[in-house]
Short mmCIF file of C-alpha atoms in Angstrom, two decimals:
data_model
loop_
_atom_site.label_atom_id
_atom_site.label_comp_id
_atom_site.label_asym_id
_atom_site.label_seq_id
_atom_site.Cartn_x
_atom_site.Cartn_y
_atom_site.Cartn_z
CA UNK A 1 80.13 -47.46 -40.70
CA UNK A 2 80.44 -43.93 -41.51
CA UNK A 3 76.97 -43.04 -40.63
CA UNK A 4 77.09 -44.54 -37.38
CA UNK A 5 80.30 -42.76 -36.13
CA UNK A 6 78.30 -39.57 -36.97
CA UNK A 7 75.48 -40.72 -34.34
CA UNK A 8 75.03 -37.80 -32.47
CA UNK A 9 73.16 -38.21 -28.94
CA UNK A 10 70.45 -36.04 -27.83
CA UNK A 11 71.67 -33.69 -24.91
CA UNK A 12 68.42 -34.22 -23.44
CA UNK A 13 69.51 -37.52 -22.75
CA UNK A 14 72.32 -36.28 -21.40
CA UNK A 15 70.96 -34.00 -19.06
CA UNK A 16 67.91 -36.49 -18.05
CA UNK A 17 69.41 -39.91 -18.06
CA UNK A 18 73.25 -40.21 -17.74
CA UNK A 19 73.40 -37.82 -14.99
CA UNK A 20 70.00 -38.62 -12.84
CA UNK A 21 71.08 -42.40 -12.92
CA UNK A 22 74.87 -41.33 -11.49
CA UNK A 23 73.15 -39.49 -9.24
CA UNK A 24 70.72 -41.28 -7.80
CA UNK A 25 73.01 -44.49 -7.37
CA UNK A 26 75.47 -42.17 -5.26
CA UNK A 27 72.18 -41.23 -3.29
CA UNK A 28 71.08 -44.59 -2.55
CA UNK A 29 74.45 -46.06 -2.10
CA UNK A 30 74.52 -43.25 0.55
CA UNK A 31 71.13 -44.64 2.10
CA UNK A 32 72.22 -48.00 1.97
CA UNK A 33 75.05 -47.61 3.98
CA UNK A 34 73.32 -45.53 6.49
CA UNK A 35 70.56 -48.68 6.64
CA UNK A 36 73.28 -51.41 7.32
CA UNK A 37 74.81 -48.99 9.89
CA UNK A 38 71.19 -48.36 11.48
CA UNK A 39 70.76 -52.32 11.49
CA UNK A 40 73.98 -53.53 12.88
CA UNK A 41 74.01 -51.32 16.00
CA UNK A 42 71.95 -52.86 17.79
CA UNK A 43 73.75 -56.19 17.18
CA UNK A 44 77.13 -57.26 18.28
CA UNK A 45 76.74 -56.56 22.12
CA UNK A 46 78.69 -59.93 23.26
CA UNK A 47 78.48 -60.52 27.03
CA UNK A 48 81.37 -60.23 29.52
CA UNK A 49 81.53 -63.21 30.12
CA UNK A 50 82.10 -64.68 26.31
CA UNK A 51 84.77 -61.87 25.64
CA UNK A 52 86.58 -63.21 28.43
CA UNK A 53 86.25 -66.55 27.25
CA UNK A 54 87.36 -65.76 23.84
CA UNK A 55 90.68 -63.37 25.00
CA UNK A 56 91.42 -66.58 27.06
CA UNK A 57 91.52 -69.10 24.36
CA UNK A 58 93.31 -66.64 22.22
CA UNK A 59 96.07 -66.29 24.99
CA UNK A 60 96.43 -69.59 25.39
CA UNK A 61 96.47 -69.97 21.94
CA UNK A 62 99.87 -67.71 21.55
CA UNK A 63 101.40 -69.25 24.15
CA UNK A 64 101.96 -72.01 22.05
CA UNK A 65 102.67 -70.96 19.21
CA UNK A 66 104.80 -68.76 20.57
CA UNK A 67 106.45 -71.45 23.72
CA UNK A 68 109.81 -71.44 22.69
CA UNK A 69 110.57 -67.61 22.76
CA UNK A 70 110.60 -67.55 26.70
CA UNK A 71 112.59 -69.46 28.93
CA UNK A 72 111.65 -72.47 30.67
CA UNK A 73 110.47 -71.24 34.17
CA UNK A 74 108.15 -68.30 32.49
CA UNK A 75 106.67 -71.32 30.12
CA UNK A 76 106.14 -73.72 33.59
CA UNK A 77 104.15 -71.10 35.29
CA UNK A 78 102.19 -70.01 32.13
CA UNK A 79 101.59 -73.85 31.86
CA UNK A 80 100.88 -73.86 35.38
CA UNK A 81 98.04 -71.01 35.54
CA UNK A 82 96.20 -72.61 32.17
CA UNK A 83 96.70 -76.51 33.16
CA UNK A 84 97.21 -76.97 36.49
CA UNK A 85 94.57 -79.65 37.65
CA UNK A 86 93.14 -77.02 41.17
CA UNK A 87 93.49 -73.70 39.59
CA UNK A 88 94.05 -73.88 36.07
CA UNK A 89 91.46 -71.58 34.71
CA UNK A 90 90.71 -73.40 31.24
CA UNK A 91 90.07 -76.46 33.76
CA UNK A 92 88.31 -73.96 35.89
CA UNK A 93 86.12 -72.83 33.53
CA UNK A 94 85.50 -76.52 32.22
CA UNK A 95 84.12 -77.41 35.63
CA UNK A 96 81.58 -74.35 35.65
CA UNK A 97 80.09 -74.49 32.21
CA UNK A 98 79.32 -78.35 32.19
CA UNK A 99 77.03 -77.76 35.25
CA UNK A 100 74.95 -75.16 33.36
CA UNK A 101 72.47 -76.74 31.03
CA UNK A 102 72.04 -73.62 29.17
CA UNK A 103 75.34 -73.49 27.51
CA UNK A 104 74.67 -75.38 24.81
CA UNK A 105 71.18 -73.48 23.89
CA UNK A 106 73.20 -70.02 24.70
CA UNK A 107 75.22 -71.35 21.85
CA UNK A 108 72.31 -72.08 19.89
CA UNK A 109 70.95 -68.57 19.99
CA UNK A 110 73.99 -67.03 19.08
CA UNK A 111 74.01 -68.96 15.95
CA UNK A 112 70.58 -67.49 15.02
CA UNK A 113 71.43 -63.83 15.75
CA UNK A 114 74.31 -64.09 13.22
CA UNK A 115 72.15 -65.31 10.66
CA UNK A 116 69.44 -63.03 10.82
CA UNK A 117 72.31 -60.38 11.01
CA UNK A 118 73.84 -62.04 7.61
CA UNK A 119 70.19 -61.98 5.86
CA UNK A 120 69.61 -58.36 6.94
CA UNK A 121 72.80 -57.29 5.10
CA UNK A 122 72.17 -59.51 2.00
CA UNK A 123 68.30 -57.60 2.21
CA UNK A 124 69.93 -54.43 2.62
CA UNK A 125 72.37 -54.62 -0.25
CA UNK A 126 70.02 -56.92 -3.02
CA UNK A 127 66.83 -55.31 -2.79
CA UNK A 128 67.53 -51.30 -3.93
CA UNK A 129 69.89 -53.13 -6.71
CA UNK A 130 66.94 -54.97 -8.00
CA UNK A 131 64.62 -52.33 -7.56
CA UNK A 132 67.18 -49.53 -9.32
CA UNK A 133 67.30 -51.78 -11.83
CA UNK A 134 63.67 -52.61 -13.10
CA UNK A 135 63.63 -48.93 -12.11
CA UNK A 136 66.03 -47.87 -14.83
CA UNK A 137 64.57 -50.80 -16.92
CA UNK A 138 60.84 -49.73 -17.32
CA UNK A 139 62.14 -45.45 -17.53
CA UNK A 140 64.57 -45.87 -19.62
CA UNK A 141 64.88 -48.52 -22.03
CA UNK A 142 64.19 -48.21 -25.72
CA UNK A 143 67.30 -46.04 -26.96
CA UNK A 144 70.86 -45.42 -26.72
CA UNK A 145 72.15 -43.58 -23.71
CA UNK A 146 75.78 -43.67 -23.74
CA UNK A 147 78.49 -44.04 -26.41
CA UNK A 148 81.19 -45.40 -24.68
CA UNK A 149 84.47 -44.79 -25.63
CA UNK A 150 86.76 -47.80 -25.24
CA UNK A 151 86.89 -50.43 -27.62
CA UNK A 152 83.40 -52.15 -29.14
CA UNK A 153 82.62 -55.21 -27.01
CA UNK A 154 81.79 -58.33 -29.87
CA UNK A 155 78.65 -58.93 -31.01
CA UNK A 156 77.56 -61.56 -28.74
CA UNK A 157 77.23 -58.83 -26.12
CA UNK A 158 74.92 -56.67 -28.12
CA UNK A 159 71.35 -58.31 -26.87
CA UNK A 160 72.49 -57.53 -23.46
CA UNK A 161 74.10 -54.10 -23.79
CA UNK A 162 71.78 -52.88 -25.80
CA UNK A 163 68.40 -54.32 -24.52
CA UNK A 164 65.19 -52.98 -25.92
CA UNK A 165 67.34 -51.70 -29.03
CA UNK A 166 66.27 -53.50 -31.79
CA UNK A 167 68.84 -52.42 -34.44
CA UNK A 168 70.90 -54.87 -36.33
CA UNK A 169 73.44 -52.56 -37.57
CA UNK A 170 74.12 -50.25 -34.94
CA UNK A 171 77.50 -50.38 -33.65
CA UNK A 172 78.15 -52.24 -30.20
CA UNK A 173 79.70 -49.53 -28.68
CA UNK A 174 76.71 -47.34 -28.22
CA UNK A 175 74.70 -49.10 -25.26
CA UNK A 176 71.13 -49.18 -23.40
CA UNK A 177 70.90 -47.15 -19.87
CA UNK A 178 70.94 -50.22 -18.22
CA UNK A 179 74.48 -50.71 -19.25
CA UNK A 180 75.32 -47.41 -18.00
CA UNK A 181 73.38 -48.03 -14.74
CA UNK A 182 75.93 -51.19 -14.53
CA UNK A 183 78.83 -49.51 -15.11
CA UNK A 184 77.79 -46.69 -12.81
CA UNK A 185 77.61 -49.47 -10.11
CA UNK A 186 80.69 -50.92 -10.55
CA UNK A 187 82.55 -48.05 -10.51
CA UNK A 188 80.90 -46.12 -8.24
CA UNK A 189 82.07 -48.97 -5.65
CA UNK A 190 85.38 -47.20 -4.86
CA UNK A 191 84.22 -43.24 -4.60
CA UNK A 192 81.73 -44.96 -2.33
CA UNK A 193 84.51 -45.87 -0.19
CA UNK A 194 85.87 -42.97 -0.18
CA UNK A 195 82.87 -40.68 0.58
CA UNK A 196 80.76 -42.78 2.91
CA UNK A 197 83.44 -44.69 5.15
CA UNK A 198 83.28 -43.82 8.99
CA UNK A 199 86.28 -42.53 10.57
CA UNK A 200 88.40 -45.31 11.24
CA UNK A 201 89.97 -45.38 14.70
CA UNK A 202 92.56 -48.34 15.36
CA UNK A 203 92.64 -47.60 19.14
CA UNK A 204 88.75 -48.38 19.31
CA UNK A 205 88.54 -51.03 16.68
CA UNK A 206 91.41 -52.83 17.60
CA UNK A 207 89.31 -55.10 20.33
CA UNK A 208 86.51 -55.51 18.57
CA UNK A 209 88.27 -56.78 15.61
CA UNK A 210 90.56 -59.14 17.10
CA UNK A 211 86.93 -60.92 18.68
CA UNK A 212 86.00 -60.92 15.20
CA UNK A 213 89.44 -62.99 14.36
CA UNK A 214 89.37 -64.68 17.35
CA UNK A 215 85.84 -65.74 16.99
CA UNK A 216 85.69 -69.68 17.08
CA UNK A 217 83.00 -71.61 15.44
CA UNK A 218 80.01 -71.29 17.97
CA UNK A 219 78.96 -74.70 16.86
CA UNK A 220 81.47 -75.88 19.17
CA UNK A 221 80.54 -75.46 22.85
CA UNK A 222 83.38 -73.58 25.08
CA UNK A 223 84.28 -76.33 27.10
CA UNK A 224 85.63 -78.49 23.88
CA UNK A 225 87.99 -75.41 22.86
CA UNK A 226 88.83 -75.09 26.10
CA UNK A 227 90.17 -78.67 26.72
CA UNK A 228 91.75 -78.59 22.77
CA UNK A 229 93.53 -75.73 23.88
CA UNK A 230 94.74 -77.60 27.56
CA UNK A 231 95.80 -80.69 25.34
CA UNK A 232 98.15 -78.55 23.21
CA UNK A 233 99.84 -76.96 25.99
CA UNK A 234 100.25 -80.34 28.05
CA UNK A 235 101.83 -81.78 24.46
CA UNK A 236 104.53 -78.66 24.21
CA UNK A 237 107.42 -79.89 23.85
CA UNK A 238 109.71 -77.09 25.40
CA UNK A 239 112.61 -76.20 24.17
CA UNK A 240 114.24 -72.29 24.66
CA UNK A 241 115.86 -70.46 21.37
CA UNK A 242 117.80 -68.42 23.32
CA UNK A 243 119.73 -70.51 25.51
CA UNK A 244 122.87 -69.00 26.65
CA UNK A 245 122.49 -66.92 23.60
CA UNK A 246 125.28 -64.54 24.39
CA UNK A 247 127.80 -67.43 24.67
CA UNK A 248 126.94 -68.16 20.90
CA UNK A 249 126.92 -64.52 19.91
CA UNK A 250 130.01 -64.17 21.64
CA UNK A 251 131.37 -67.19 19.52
CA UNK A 252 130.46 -66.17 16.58
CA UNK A 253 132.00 -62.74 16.81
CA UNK A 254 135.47 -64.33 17.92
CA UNK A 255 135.18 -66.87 14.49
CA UNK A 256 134.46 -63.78 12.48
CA UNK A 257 137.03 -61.51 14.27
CA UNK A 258 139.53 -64.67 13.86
CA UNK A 259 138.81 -64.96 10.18
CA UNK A 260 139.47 -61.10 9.50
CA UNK A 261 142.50 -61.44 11.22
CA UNK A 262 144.16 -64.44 9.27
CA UNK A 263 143.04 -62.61 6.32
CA UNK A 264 144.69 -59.45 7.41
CA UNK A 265 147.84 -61.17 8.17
CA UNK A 266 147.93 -63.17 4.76
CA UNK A 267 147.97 -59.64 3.19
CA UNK A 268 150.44 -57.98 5.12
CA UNK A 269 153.18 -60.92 4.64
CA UNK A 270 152.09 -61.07 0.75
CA UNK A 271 152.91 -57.41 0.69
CA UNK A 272 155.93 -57.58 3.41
CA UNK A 273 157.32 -60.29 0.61
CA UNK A 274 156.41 -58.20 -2.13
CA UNK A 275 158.21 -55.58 -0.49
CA UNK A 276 161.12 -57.74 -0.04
CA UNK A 277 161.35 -58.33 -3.32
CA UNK A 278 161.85 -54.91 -4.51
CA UNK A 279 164.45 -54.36 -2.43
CA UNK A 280 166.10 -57.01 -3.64
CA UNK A 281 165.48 -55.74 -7.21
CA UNK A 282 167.52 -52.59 -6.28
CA UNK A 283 170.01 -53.95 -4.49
CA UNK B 1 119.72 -75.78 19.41
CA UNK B 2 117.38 -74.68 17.04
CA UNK B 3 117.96 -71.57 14.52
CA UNK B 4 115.05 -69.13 15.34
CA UNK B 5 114.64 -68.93 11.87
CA UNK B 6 113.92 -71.86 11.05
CA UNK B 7 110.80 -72.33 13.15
CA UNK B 8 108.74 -68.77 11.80
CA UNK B 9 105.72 -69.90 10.62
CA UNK B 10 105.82 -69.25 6.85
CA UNK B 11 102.55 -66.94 6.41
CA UNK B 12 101.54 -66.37 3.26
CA UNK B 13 101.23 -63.25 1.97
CA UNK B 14 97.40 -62.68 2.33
CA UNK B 15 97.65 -63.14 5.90
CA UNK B 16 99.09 -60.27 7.68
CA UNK B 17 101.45 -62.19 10.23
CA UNK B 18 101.18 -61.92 13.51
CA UNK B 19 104.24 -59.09 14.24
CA UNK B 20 102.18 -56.42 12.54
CA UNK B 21 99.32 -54.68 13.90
CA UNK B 22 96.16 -55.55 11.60
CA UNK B 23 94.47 -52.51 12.71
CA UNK B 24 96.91 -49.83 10.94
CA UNK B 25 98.30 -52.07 8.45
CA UNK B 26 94.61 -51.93 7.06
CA UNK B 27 94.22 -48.28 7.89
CA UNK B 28 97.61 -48.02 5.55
CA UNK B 29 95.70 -49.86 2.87
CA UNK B 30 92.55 -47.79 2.83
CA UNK B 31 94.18 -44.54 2.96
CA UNK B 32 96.83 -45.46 -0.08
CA UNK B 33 93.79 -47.23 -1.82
CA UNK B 34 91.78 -43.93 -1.30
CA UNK B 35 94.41 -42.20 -2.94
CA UNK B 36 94.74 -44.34 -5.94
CA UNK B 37 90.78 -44.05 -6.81
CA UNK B 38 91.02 -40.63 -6.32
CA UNK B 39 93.99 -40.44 -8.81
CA UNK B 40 92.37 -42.93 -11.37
CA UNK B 41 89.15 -41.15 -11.37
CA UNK B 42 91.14 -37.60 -12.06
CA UNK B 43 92.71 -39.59 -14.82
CA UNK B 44 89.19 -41.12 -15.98
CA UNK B 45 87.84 -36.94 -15.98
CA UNK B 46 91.26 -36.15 -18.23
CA UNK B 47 91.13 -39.11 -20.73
CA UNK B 48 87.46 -37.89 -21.27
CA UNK B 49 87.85 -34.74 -21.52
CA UNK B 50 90.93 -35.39 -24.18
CA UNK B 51 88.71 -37.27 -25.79
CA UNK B 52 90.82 -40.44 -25.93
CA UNK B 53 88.90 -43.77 -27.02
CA UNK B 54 89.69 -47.36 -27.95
CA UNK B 55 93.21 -48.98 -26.55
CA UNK B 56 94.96 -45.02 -25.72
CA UNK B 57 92.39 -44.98 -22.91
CA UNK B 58 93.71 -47.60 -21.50
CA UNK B 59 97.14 -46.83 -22.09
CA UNK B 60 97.02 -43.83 -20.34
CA UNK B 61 95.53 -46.01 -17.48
CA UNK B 62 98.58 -47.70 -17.34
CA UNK B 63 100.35 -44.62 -17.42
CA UNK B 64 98.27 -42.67 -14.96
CA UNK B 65 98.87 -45.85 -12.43
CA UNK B 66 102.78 -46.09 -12.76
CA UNK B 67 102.05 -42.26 -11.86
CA UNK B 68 100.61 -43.08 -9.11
CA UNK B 69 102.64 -46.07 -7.38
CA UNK B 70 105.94 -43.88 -8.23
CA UNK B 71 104.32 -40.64 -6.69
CA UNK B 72 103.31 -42.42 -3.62
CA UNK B 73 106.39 -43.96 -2.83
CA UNK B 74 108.43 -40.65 -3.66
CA UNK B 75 106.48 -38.96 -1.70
CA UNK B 76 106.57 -41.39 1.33
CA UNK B 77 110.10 -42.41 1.50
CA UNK B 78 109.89 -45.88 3.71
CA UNK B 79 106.87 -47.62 2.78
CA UNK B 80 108.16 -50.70 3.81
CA UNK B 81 107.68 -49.44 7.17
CA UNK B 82 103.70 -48.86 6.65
CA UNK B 83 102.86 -52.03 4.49
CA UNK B 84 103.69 -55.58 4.58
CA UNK B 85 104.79 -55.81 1.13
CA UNK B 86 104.94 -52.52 -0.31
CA UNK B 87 106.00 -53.73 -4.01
CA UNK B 88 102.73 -55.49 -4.66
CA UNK B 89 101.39 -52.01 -5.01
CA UNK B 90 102.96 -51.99 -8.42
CA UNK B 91 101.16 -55.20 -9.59
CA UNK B 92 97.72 -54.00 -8.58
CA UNK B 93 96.36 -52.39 -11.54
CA UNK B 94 92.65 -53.50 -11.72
CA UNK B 95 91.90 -52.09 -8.42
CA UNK B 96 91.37 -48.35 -9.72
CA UNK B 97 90.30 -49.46 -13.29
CA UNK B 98 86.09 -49.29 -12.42
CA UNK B 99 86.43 -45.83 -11.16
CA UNK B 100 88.74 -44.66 -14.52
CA UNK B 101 86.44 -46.13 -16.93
CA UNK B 102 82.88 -44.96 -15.44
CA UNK B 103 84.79 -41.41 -15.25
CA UNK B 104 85.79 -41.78 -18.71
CA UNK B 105 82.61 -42.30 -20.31
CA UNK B 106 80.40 -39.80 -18.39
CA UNK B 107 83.37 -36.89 -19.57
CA UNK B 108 82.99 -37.94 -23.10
CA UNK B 109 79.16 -38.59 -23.13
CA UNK B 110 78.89 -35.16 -21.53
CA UNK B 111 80.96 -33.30 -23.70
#
């Protein structure tokens, strides 16, 4: 045990492993994210005409949730301009799309475009990892790298920590590069963050990402949203919160103000008596 | 009559509810996340360069995030303005712990 504590590593391994591998994996990280951003802007260019569909069904959609926070006549004529059976734009809308035969294979495209867009980032992100490490596998394998310095993983760990180390005895706490080239990834996952992240700007995020929430299933063609979302505001049941609200508020502060009082005038006779009593005391 | 409070949806605490603006309550995130891997790798750089090993490591992980969540909410006096639930911040301890540890062991292979 002795003997291995006294392991001393090469600074040439230093100097030509631990720090080229750190290195490099910022690099690439680097390149990687500059990839995915190259890739994904020429995606995500949604026509007018869906956005308009989408901020629709996601107005109609707070409406009722959100129903019994306005009074009844602002609720009728919100009802009015989604339901009514002329004008009504979701019933509007309904009418348009189910003449146009494309819809559905509109819908169909979409579908693809968001899965070659999920495959590119999945290429994007697996490939240099696999590469980086048979890269780091065929360089530098054969001898310890690192020492690390918290406590010694157990022994079942050792044939993958300390791959291409044959050595019974050695202590588990000195590993393989390809250890360090893990724990380089994992860890280099937040400075990443840090470093490479755009400028975030709510103001010109703020639309895209509510789409991005807002975004129903595109299985589902429009029309079937649309009429989902007309059925739930025909089935509101109305009924205001704040019907003559101040009448209650004004209750309430007259039962609290009455309270106070009666307690206030409890006191004063319990002291008036009190104070009655000590004069009787002296007389 | 119905009491108002009685018909909030009851989000759970994942979901940011609808009141809050997503947009900056994630900006709020990010830039106090920023700040705590930037603190836990500064601690990662001083526990190496001490020279600490085994469990004191990690102890001073633990004390290099209390550190951090009491620093940040001296130093910003009403968080609960900025975050949804600013108290989870104190439960959150994994979330720097990659960054300290990689830190850690380059400083003391290096040295």
């Amino acid at each position: 045990m002795n003997v291995q504590e006294a392991l001393v590593l090469d600074p040439a391994i230093r100097n030509w492993v631990v720090i080229p591998i750190a290195l490099i994996l910022i690099f690439v990280s680097a390149l990687k994210f500059n990839i995915a951003n190259l890739m994904s802007q020429t995606e995500r260019k949604q026509s007018l005409q869906n956005i308009m569909e989408l901020q629709t069904i996601l107005r109609a959609k707070r409406l009722a949730t959100n129903s019994n926070r306005i009074p009844y006549q602002s609720f009728n004529s919100r009802k009015q301009y989604f339901t009514n059976r002329e004008t009504g734009i979701l019933i509007a809308k309904e009418k348009n799309t189910s003449s146009n035969p494309m819809g559905v294979l509109g819908n169909a495209f979409k579908d693809q475009s968001g899965v070659t867009d999920m495959l590119k980032g999945n290429i994007v992100n697996f490939v240099p990892q696999v590469g980086l490490m048979a890269w780091v596998n065929h360089f530098f394998s054969g001898f310890v790298a690192v020492k690390i310095p918290f406590f010694p993983l157990t022994i079942r760990f050792k044939t993958f920590l300390q791959r291409g180390i044959e050595m019974s005895s050695l202590d588990v706490s000195y590993v393989s590069s390809l250890s360090w080239y893990f724990l380089c990834w994992f860890g280099m996952e937040g400075i990443n963050s840090i470093l490479l992240a755009e400028k975030y700007q709510p103001n010109s995020t703020l639309y895209a990402s509510q789409l991005e929430q807002g975004v129903p299933p595109q299985q589902q063609p429009i029309t079937q949203l649309y009429t989902n979302e007309r059925e739930n505001i025909e089935l509101i049941n109305h009924d205001w919160l704040m019907e003559n609200v101040e009448q209650r508020f004004l209750n309430k502060l007259k039962n609290i103000e009455e309270v106070k009082q009666s307690n206030k005038t409890s006191t004063t006779k319990s002291s008036s008596s009190s104070s009655l009593l000590k004069d009787k005391k002296k007389k | 009559m119905i009491n108002p409070q009685q018909h909030q949806p009851q989000a759970p605490e994942a979901i940011i509810p609808e009141i809050y603006d997503s947009d900056y309550i994630n900006l709020n995130l990010r830039s106090k996340n920023n700040c705590r891997i930037l603190i836990s790798s500064l601690g990662g750089c001083v526990a190496g360069l001490l020279g600490l090993t085994n469990l004191w490591g990690f102890v001073f992980f633990v004390f290099v995030h209390f550190l951090f969540c009491a620093l940040y909410s001296i130093s910003h006096k009403s968080l609960i303005n900025y975050f949804v639930n600013p108290k989870t911040m104190w439960y959150e301890i994994t979330s720097g712990m990659m960054s300290f540890v990689l830190f850690w062991t380059f400083f003391s292979n290096i040295l």
